[in-house]
């Protein structure tokens, strides 16, 4: 059954908020639903999704509900605050005896234990224009008792049709070369990574624009002793659409990803990866990272790389990115992907949840 969805997305910083919301909206559209994506900052969509998506309308942040009222499902992503007049319209509709809309708070992704405990719990509203309504928590996650991960229905077919060697040839990367994609904030161990790759004439570093490119340029400028870099090929990439970003991850031998959405994409890529987790002021991200590494069943060298890359540990040497290490990380990544592929994807679980509660 085709439903009408209102998806609310406020951009805090970076691209994860809108990146996740866009993937969800586009996949809803692909499965025949109608989506209004309300956002206070759609600017990144010009490069992330220039093609748009069937069934998806991008709308500026509203002050009130549109004349035809809220849709069948309202999603506030990452606890963003829906405007009070829109909430009043939800309450009005619910007060008219309608079960709809179903109101869902889509949370951030984590592998921590609270996710299984809190997933699908109700949160009754006690005050404000929504008093008396119930909002439901929906937690993405890595285990069957969570809301799962976004995975498009056509992902497997797209991956099967992807010509990895042709992509590498187009980008001047020989089959046996080491291609490393870099999407990160300012990793404390970036200098160490560059120093390790610098003498390798077979290494290619594909640097995404923005903070990653700035961090690399800063590192090069502030470490004049690092003189061998001319051997390493560094490409500074323009921003690209999400499907093109995904293909880069499928084509590389090591993906250094960050935030939330690109981590999921690295998992689907099935290549070795390292996660630069979004840093939180109270260091809450340390426990979050360790929980993920436990779920991942990361081997010791991958745990150590993560600890240094994320600044949980200092004054130690990054594991060498040699063939044995990458083979071990590859086995780990493939096993993780296989576990995830046995589970339902986020949208399938969300649609089941909506059907159950409506
Ligand atoms: O940009 P991020 O660091 O986003 C973060 C996280 O989501 C974090 O959890 C959140 O709290 C914070 O934002 C506010 O990383 P993330 O999540 O990987 O999002 C990046 C998106 O950008 C992803 O959808 C991939 C996309 N992308 C492209 O489509 N093309 C590109 O060229 C690049 C570099 C990224």
CSV table of C-alpha atoms and ligand atoms in Angstrom, one decimal:
chain,number,residue,atom,x,y,z
A,1,UNK,CA,0.0,0.0,0.0
A,2,UNK,CA,1.3,3.4,-0.9
A,3,UNK,CA,1.5,5.8,2.0
A,4,UNK,CA,2.2,9.5,2.4
A,5,UNK,CA,5.2,10.3,4.5
A,6,UNK,CA,6.4,13.6,6.1
A,7,UNK,CA,10.1,13.3,6.8
A,8,UNK,CA,11.7,16.1,8.9
A,9,UNK,CA,15.5,16.7,8.7
A,10,UNK,CA,17.4,19.5,10.4
A,11,UNK,CA,21.1,19.7,9.4
A,12,UNK,CA,23.3,20.0,12.4
A,13,UNK,CA,26.6,19.9,10.6
A,14,UNK,CA,28.3,17.8,8.0
A,15,UNK,CA,26.3,15.7,5.6
A,16,UNK,CA,25.0,12.7,7.5
A,17,UNK,CA,21.6,14.1,8.5
A,18,UNK,CA,20.6,15.0,5.0
A,19,UNK,CA,22.5,12.0,3.6
A,20,UNK,CA,20.6,9.4,5.7
A,21,UNK,CA,17.2,11.2,5.1
A,22,UNK,CA,17.8,11.4,1.4
A,23,UNK,CA,18.5,7.7,1.2
A,24,UNK,CA,15.4,6.9,3.2
A,25,UNK,CA,13.2,9.2,1.2
A,26,UNK,CA,14.5,7.9,-2.2
A,27,UNK,CA,14.0,4.3,-1.1
A,28,UNK,CA,10.5,5.1,0.0
A,29,UNK,CA,9.9,6.6,-3.4
A,30,UNK,CA,11.4,3.6,-5.1
A,31,UNK,CA,8.9,1.4,-3.2
A,32,UNK,CA,6.0,3.4,-4.4
A,33,UNK,CA,5.4,5.8,-1.5
A,34,UNK,CA,5.0,9.6,-1.6
A,35,UNK,CA,7.4,11.6,0.5
A,36,UNK,CA,7.7,15.2,1.5
A,37,UNK,CA,11.2,15.8,2.8
A,38,UNK,CA,11.1,18.9,5.0
A,39,UNK,CA,14.6,20.3,5.6
A,40,UNK,CA,16.2,23.5,6.9
A,41,UNK,CA,19.2,23.0,4.5
A,42,UNK,CA,18.8,21.2,1.2
A,43,UNK,CA,22.0,22.7,-0.2
A,44,UNK,CA,24.0,19.4,-0.1
A,45,UNK,CA,21.4,17.7,-2.2
A,46,UNK,CA,22.5,19.7,-5.3
A,47,UNK,CA,25.6,17.4,-5.5
A,48,UNK,CA,24.4,14.4,-3.4
A,49,UNK,CA,21.2,13.8,-5.3
A,50,UNK,CA,21.1,16.1,-8.4
A,51,UNK,CA,18.9,13.6,-10.2
A,52,UNK,CA,16.1,13.8,-7.5
A,53,UNK,CA,14.0,10.7,-6.9
A,54,UNK,CA,10.6,9.5,-8.0
A,55,UNK,CA,7.9,10.2,-5.4
A,56,UNK,CA,10.1,12.6,-3.3
A,57,UNK,CA,9.4,16.3,-2.9
A,58,UNK,CA,12.0,18.4,-1.1
A,59,UNK,CA,10.3,21.2,0.8
A,60,UNK,CA,11.7,24.0,3.0
A,61,UNK,CA,11.3,23.8,6.7
A,62,UNK,CA,7.6,24.5,7.4
A,63,UNK,CA,5.9,26.8,9.9
A,64,UNK,CA,2.7,24.8,9.7
A,65,UNK,CA,1.2,21.7,8.1
A,66,UNK,CA,0.3,22.0,4.4
A,67,UNK,CA,-3.3,22.5,3.5
A,68,UNK,CA,-3.9,18.7,2.9
A,69,UNK,CA,-2.6,18.0,6.5
A,70,UNK,CA,0.1,15.6,7.7
A,71,UNK,CA,0.7,12.4,5.8
A,72,UNK,CA,0.1,8.8,7.1
A,73,UNK,CA,3.5,8.7,8.7
A,74,UNK,CA,5.6,11.5,10.2
A,75,UNK,CA,9.3,10.9,10.9
A,76,UNK,CA,11.4,13.3,12.8
A,77,UNK,CA,15.0,12.3,12.1
A,78,UNK,CA,17.6,12.4,14.9
A,79,UNK,CA,15.3,14.0,17.4
A,80,UNK,CA,14.8,17.2,15.4
A,81,UNK,CA,11.9,19.4,16.6
A,82,UNK,CA,8.8,19.4,14.4
A,83,UNK,CA,7.3,22.9,14.3
A,84,UNK,CA,4.5,23.3,16.9
A,85,UNK,CA,1.8,24.2,14.4
A,86,UNK,CA,2.6,21.0,12.4
A,87,UNK,CA,2.3,19.0,15.7
A,88,UNK,CA,-1.0,20.7,16.3
A,89,UNK,CA,-2.2,19.5,12.9
A,90,UNK,CA,-1.1,16.0,13.9
A,91,UNK,CA,-3.1,16.3,17.1
A,92,UNK,CA,-6.1,17.6,15.3
A,93,UNK,CA,-6.1,14.7,12.9
A,94,UNK,CA,-5.6,12.2,15.6
A,95,UNK,CA,-8.4,13.9,17.6
A,96,UNK,CA,-10.7,13.4,14.7
A,97,UNK,CA,-10.7,9.7,15.5
A,98,UNK,CA,-8.1,8.9,12.9
A,99,UNK,CA,-5.3,6.5,13.9
A,100,UNK,CA,-3.0,8.5,11.6
A,101,UNK,CA,-0.5,9.9,11.4
A,102,UNK,CA,2.0,7.5,13.1
A,103,UNK,CA,4.7,9.6,14.5
A,104,UNK,CA,8.2,8.1,14.6
A,105,UNK,CA,11.5,9.4,15.9
A,106,UNK,CA,14.3,7.9,13.8
A,107,UNK,CA,17.4,7.8,16.0
A,108,UNK,CA,21.2,7.8,15.3
A,109,UNK,CA,22.9,4.6,14.5
A,110,UNK,CA,24.8,2.8,17.3
A,111,UNK,CA,25.9,-0.8,18.2
A,112,UNK,CA,25.5,-0.1,22.0
A,113,UNK,CA,23.3,-2.3,24.1
A,114,UNK,CA,20.6,0.4,24.8
A,115,UNK,CA,19.6,0.3,21.1
A,116,UNK,CA,18.0,-3.2,21.4
A,117,UNK,CA,16.3,-2.1,24.7
A,118,UNK,CA,14.9,1.2,23.4
A,119,UNK,CA,14.0,0.2,19.8
A,120,UNK,CA,10.3,0.5,19.1
A,121,UNK,CA,9.4,1.9,22.5
A,122,UNK,CA,6.6,4.5,22.8
A,123,UNK,CA,7.2,7.9,24.1
A,124,UNK,CA,3.9,9.5,25.2
A,125,UNK,CA,3.8,13.3,25.0
A,126,UNK,CA,2.7,15.0,28.2
A,127,UNK,CA,2.7,18.7,27.2
A,128,UNK,CA,2.7,21.1,24.3
A,129,UNK,CA,0.5,20.9,21.2
A,130,UNK,CA,1.1,17.2,21.0
A,131,UNK,CA,0.0,16.3,24.5
A,132,UNK,CA,-1.7,13.0,24.6
A,133,UNK,CA,0.0,11.8,21.4
A,134,UNK,CA,2.5,8.9,21.2
A,135,UNK,CA,5.8,9.1,19.4
A,136,UNK,CA,7.6,5.9,18.7
A,137,UNK,CA,11.4,5.4,18.8
A,138,UNK,CA,12.9,3.7,15.9
A,139,UNK,CA,16.6,2.8,16.3
A,140,UNK,CA,18.8,1.7,13.4
A,141,UNK,CA,21.2,-1.0,14.4
A,142,UNK,CA,23.3,-4.0,13.5
A,143,UNK,CA,21.3,-6.9,15.1
A,144,UNK,CA,17.9,-8.5,14.5
A,145,UNK,CA,16.3,-6.8,17.5
A,146,UNK,CA,17.0,-3.3,16.1
A,147,UNK,CA,15.6,-1.3,13.2
A,148,UNK,CA,18.4,-2.5,10.9
A,149,UNK,CA,20.3,-0.6,8.3
A,150,UNK,CA,19.2,1.2,5.1
A,151,UNK,CA,19.7,-1.1,2.1
A,152,UNK,CA,18.1,-0.4,-1.2
A,153,UNK,CA,16.3,-3.2,-2.9
A,154,UNK,CA,18.4,-2.7,-6.0
A,155,UNK,CA,21.7,-2.6,-4.2
A,156,UNK,CA,22.7,-6.2,-4.9
A,157,UNK,CA,21.9,-5.8,-8.6
A,158,UNK,CA,23.8,-2.5,-8.8
A,159,UNK,CA,26.8,-4.1,-7.2
A,160,UNK,CA,26.7,-7.2,-9.4
A,161,UNK,CA,26.6,-4.9,-12.5
A,162,UNK,CA,29.5,-2.8,-11.3
A,163,UNK,CA,32.7,-3.3,-13.2
A,164,UNK,CA,35.4,-2.7,-10.6
A,165,UNK,CA,38.4,-3.1,-12.9
A,166,UNK,CA,36.9,-0.7,-15.4
A,167,UNK,CA,36.4,1.9,-12.6
A,168,UNK,CA,40.0,1.4,-11.5
A,169,UNK,CA,41.3,1.7,-15.1
A,170,UNK,CA,39.4,4.9,-15.6
A,171,UNK,CA,41.0,6.2,-12.4
A,172,UNK,CA,44.5,5.1,-13.3
A,173,UNK,CA,44.6,2.4,-10.6
A,174,UNK,CA,46.2,-0.9,-11.7
A,175,UNK,CA,44.6,-4.2,-10.5
A,176,UNK,CA,47.4,-4.8,-7.9
A,177,UNK,CA,47.7,-1.2,-6.6
A,178,UNK,CA,46.4,-0.1,-3.3
A,179,UNK,CA,43.5,2.3,-3.6
A,180,UNK,CA,42.5,4.1,-0.4
A,181,UNK,CA,39.5,6.4,-0.2
A,182,UNK,CA,39.6,9.0,2.5
A,183,UNK,CA,36.4,10.5,4.0
A,184,UNK,CA,37.2,11.8,7.5
A,185,UNK,CA,37.3,14.7,9.9
A,186,UNK,CA,40.8,15.5,11.3
A,187,UNK,CA,42.1,12.1,12.4
A,188,UNK,CA,45.0,12.4,14.9
A,189,UNK,CA,46.9,9.6,13.0
A,190,UNK,CA,46.5,11.1,9.5
A,191,UNK,CA,50.1,12.2,9.4
A,192,UNK,CA,51.1,8.6,10.3
A,193,UNK,CA,49.0,7.2,7.5
A,194,UNK,CA,50.4,9.6,4.9
A,195,UNK,CA,53.9,8.9,6.1
A,196,UNK,CA,53.2,5.1,5.7
A,197,UNK,CA,51.8,5.5,2.2
A,198,UNK,CA,54.2,8.1,1.0
A,199,UNK,CA,57.0,5.7,-0.1
A,200,UNK,CA,54.6,3.4,-1.9
A,201,UNK,CA,54.5,4.0,-5.6
A,202,UNK,CA,51.6,1.6,-5.9
A,203,UNK,CA,49.3,3.5,-3.5
A,204,UNK,CA,46.5,5.9,-4.5
A,205,UNK,CA,44.8,8.1,-2.0
A,206,UNK,CA,41.4,9.4,-3.1
A,207,UNK,CA,40.6,12.3,-0.9
A,208,UNK,CA,37.0,13.6,-0.6
A,209,UNK,CA,36.4,17.3,-0.6
A,210,UNK,CA,35.9,19.4,2.5
A,211,UNK,CA,37.3,18.4,5.9
A,212,UNK,CA,39.2,15.4,4.6
A,213,UNK,CA,41.0,17.4,1.8
A,214,UNK,CA,41.7,20.3,4.2
A,215,UNK,CA,43.2,17.9,6.8
A,216,UNK,CA,45.5,16.3,4.2
A,217,UNK,CA,46.6,19.7,2.9
A,218,UNK,CA,47.2,20.8,6.4
A,219,UNK,CA,49.2,17.7,7.2
A,220,UNK,CA,51.4,18.1,4.1
A,221,UNK,CA,52.0,21.8,4.9
A,222,UNK,CA,52.9,21.3,8.6
A,223,UNK,CA,55.1,18.3,8.1
A,224,UNK,CA,57.8,19.5,5.7
A,225,UNK,CA,60.0,16.5,6.8
A,226,UNK,CA,57.5,14.3,5.0
A,227,UNK,CA,59.4,14.5,1.7
A,228,UNK,CA,58.5,11.3,-0.1
A,229,UNK,CA,54.9,12.2,-0.9
A,230,UNK,CA,55.6,12.6,-4.5
A,231,UNK,CA,55.6,8.8,-4.9
A,232,UNK,CA,52.1,8.5,-3.5
A,233,UNK,CA,49.4,9.5,-5.9
A,234,UNK,CA,46.9,11.8,-4.2
A,235,UNK,CA,43.6,12.7,-6.0
A,236,UNK,CA,41.4,15.5,-4.6
A,237,UNK,CA,37.9,14.6,-5.6
A,238,UNK,CA,34.9,16.9,-6.3
A,239,UNK,CA,31.7,16.2,-4.4
A,240,UNK,CA,29.7,13.5,-6.2
A,241,UNK,CA,26.2,12.0,-6.0
A,242,UNK,CA,25.6,9.3,-3.5
A,243,UNK,CA,25.6,6.4,-6.0
A,244,UNK,CA,29.0,7.6,-7.4
A,245,UNK,CA,30.3,7.8,-3.8
A,246,UNK,CA,29.1,4.2,-3.2
A,247,UNK,CA,30.9,3.0,-6.3
A,248,UNK,CA,34.2,4.5,-5.1
A,249,UNK,CA,33.8,2.4,-2.0
A,250,UNK,CA,33.2,-0.7,-4.0
A,251,UNK,CA,36.3,0.0,-6.1
A,252,UNK,CA,38.8,0.8,-3.4
A,253,UNK,CA,40.9,-1.7,-1.3
A,254,UNK,CA,40.5,0.3,1.9
A,255,UNK,CA,37.8,2.8,2.8
A,256,UNK,CA,38.4,5.3,5.5
A,257,UNK,CA,34.8,6.5,6.2
A,258,UNK,CA,33.2,8.7,8.9
A,259,UNK,CA,29.9,9.7,10.5
A,260,UNK,CA,27.0,7.4,10.0
A,261,UNK,CA,25.9,6.9,6.4
A,262,UNK,CA,29.3,6.2,4.9
A,263,UNK,CA,29.9,3.6,7.6
A,264,UNK,CA,26.9,1.7,6.4
A,265,UNK,CA,28.0,2.1,2.8
A,266,UNK,CA,31.4,0.8,3.7
A,267,UNK,CA,29.7,-2.3,5.2
A,268,UNK,CA,27.8,-2.9,2.1
A,269,UNK,CA,31.0,-2.4,0.0
A,270,UNK,CA,32.5,-5.4,1.8
A,271,UNK,CA,36.0,-4.0,1.5
A,272,UNK,CA,38.3,-3.4,4.4
A,273,UNK,CA,37.3,-0.1,6.2
A,274,UNK,CA,38.2,2.1,9.1
A,275,UNK,CA,35.6,4.3,10.8
A,276,UNK,CA,36.3,7.8,11.9
A,277,UNK,CA,33.4,8.2,14.4
A,278,UNK,CA,31.7,11.6,14.8
A,279,UNK,CA,33.4,13.1,17.9
A,280,UNK,CA,31.2,14.1,20.8
A,281,UNK,CA,32.3,16.6,23.5
A,282,UNK,CA,31.9,14.2,26.4
A,283,UNK,CA,33.8,11.4,24.6
A,284,UNK,CA,30.5,9.4,24.4
A,285,UNK,CA,31.8,8.3,21.0
A,286,UNK,CA,34.5,6.1,22.6
A,287,UNK,CA,32.0,3.6,24.0
A,288,UNK,CA,30.0,3.8,20.7
A,289,UNK,CA,33.1,3.0,18.7
A,290,UNK,CA,34.2,0.1,21.0
A,291,UNK,CA,30.6,-1.3,20.8
A,292,UNK,CA,30.8,-1.3,17.1
A,293,UNK,CA,34.2,-2.9,17.0
A,294,UNK,CA,32.9,-5.7,19.3
A,295,UNK,CA,29.9,-6.2,17.0
A,296,UNK,CA,32.3,-6.2,14.0
A,297,UNK,CA,34.5,-8.8,15.7
A,298,UNK,CA,37.4,-6.7,14.6
A,299,UNK,CA,40.8,-8.3,14.7
A,300,UNK,CA,43.4,-6.8,17.0
A,301,UNK,CA,45.2,-4.8,14.2
A,302,UNK,CA,41.9,-3.3,13.1
A,303,UNK,CA,41.0,-2.3,16.7
A,304,UNK,CA,44.4,-0.7,17.1
A,305,UNK,CA,44.1,1.2,13.8
A,306,UNK,CA,40.7,2.5,15.0
A,307,UNK,CA,42.0,3.5,18.4
A,308,UNK,CA,44.8,5.6,16.9
A,309,UNK,CA,42.7,6.9,14.0
A,310,UNK,CA,40.1,8.2,16.4
A,311,UNK,CA,42.5,9.4,19.1
A,312,UNK,CA,41.5,6.9,21.8
A,313,UNK,CA,45.2,6.0,22.0
A,314,UNK,CA,48.2,8.0,21.2
A,315,UNK,CA,52.0,7.6,20.9
A,316,UNK,CA,51.8,4.2,19.1
A,317,UNK,CA,52.4,3.1,15.6
A,318,UNK,CA,49.6,2.5,13.1
A,319,UNK,CA,49.5,-1.1,11.9
A,320,UNK,CA,51.1,-1.5,8.5
A,321,UNK,CA,48.7,-1.7,5.6
A,322,UNK,CA,50.4,-4.8,4.1
A,323,UNK,CA,48.7,-7.6,2.2
A,324,UNK,CA,48.3,-9.9,5.3
A,325,UNK,CA,46.7,-7.1,7.3
A,326,UNK,CA,44.3,-6.2,4.6
A,327,UNK,CA,43.4,-9.8,3.9
A,328,UNK,CA,42.5,-10.1,7.6
A,329,UNK,CA,40.4,-6.9,7.5
A,330,UNK,CA,38.7,-8.1,4.3
A,331,UNK,CA,37.7,-11.4,5.9
A,332,UNK,CA,36.2,-9.4,8.8
A,333,UNK,CA,34.3,-7.0,6.6
A,334,UNK,CA,32.9,-9.8,4.4
A,335,UNK,CA,31.8,-11.8,7.4
A,336,UNK,CA,30.1,-8.6,8.9
A,337,UNK,CA,28.3,-8.0,5.6
A,338,UNK,CA,27.1,-11.6,5.4
A,339,UNK,CA,25.7,-11.3,8.9
A,340,UNK,CA,23.9,-8.1,7.9
A,341,UNK,CA,22.5,-9.5,4.7
A,342,UNK,CA,20.7,-12.2,6.7
A,343,UNK,CA,18.7,-9.4,8.4
A,344,UNK,CA,15.9,-7.3,7.0
A,345,UNK,CA,16.8,-3.8,5.9
A,346,UNK,CA,15.7,-0.7,7.8
A,347,UNK,CA,12.8,0.3,5.4
A,348,UNK,CA,11.3,-3.2,5.4
A,349,UNK,CA,11.4,-3.2,9.2
A,350,UNK,CA,10.0,0.3,9.3
A,351,UNK,CA,7.1,-0.6,6.9
A,352,UNK,CA,6.3,-3.6,9.1
A,353,UNK,CA,6.4,-1.4,12.2
A,354,UNK,CA,4.0,1.1,10.6
A,355,UNK,CA,1.6,-1.6,9.5
A,356,UNK,CA,1.6,-3.1,13.0
A,357,UNK,CA,0.9,0.2,14.8
A,358,UNK,CA,-1.5,1.8,12.3
B,1,LIG,O1,29.1,14.0,6.9
B,1,LIG,P1,29.2,13.1,8.0
B,1,LIG,O2,30.3,13.3,8.9
B,1,LIG,O3,27.8,13.2,8.8
B,1,LIG,C1,27.8,13.2,10.2
B,1,LIG,C2,27.3,11.9,10.8
B,1,LIG,O4,26.1,11.5,10.2
B,1,LIG,C3,27.1,12.1,12.3
B,1,LIG,O5,26.6,10.9,12.9
B,1,LIG,C4,26.2,13.2,12.6
B,1,LIG,O6,26.0,13.4,13.9
B,1,LIG,C5,26.7,14.4,11.9
B,1,LIG,O7,26.9,14.2,10.5
B,1,LIG,C6,25.8,15.6,12.1
B,1,LIG,O8,29.2,11.6,7.4
B,1,LIG,P2,28.1,10.6,6.8
B,1,LIG,O9,27.1,10.2,7.8
B,1,LIG,O10,28.8,9.5,6.2
B,1,LIG,O11,27.4,11.4,5.7
B,1,LIG,C7,28.0,11.8,4.5
B,1,LIG,C8,27.1,11.7,3.4
B,1,LIG,O12,27.6,12.4,2.2
B,1,LIG,C9,26.8,10.3,2.9
B,1,LIG,O13,25.4,10.2,2.6
B,1,LIG,C10,27.7,10.1,1.7
B,1,LIG,C11,27.6,11.5,1.1
B,1,LIG,N1,28.6,11.9,0.2
B,1,LIG,C12,28.3,12.0,-1.2
B,1,LIG,O14,27.2,11.6,-1.6
B,1,LIG,N2,29.3,12.4,-2.1
B,1,LIG,C13,30.5,12.8,-1.7
B,1,LIG,O15,31.3,13.2,-2.5
B,1,LIG,C14,30.8,12.7,-0.3
B,1,LIG,C15,32.2,13.1,0.2
B,1,LIG,C16,29.9,12.3,0.6
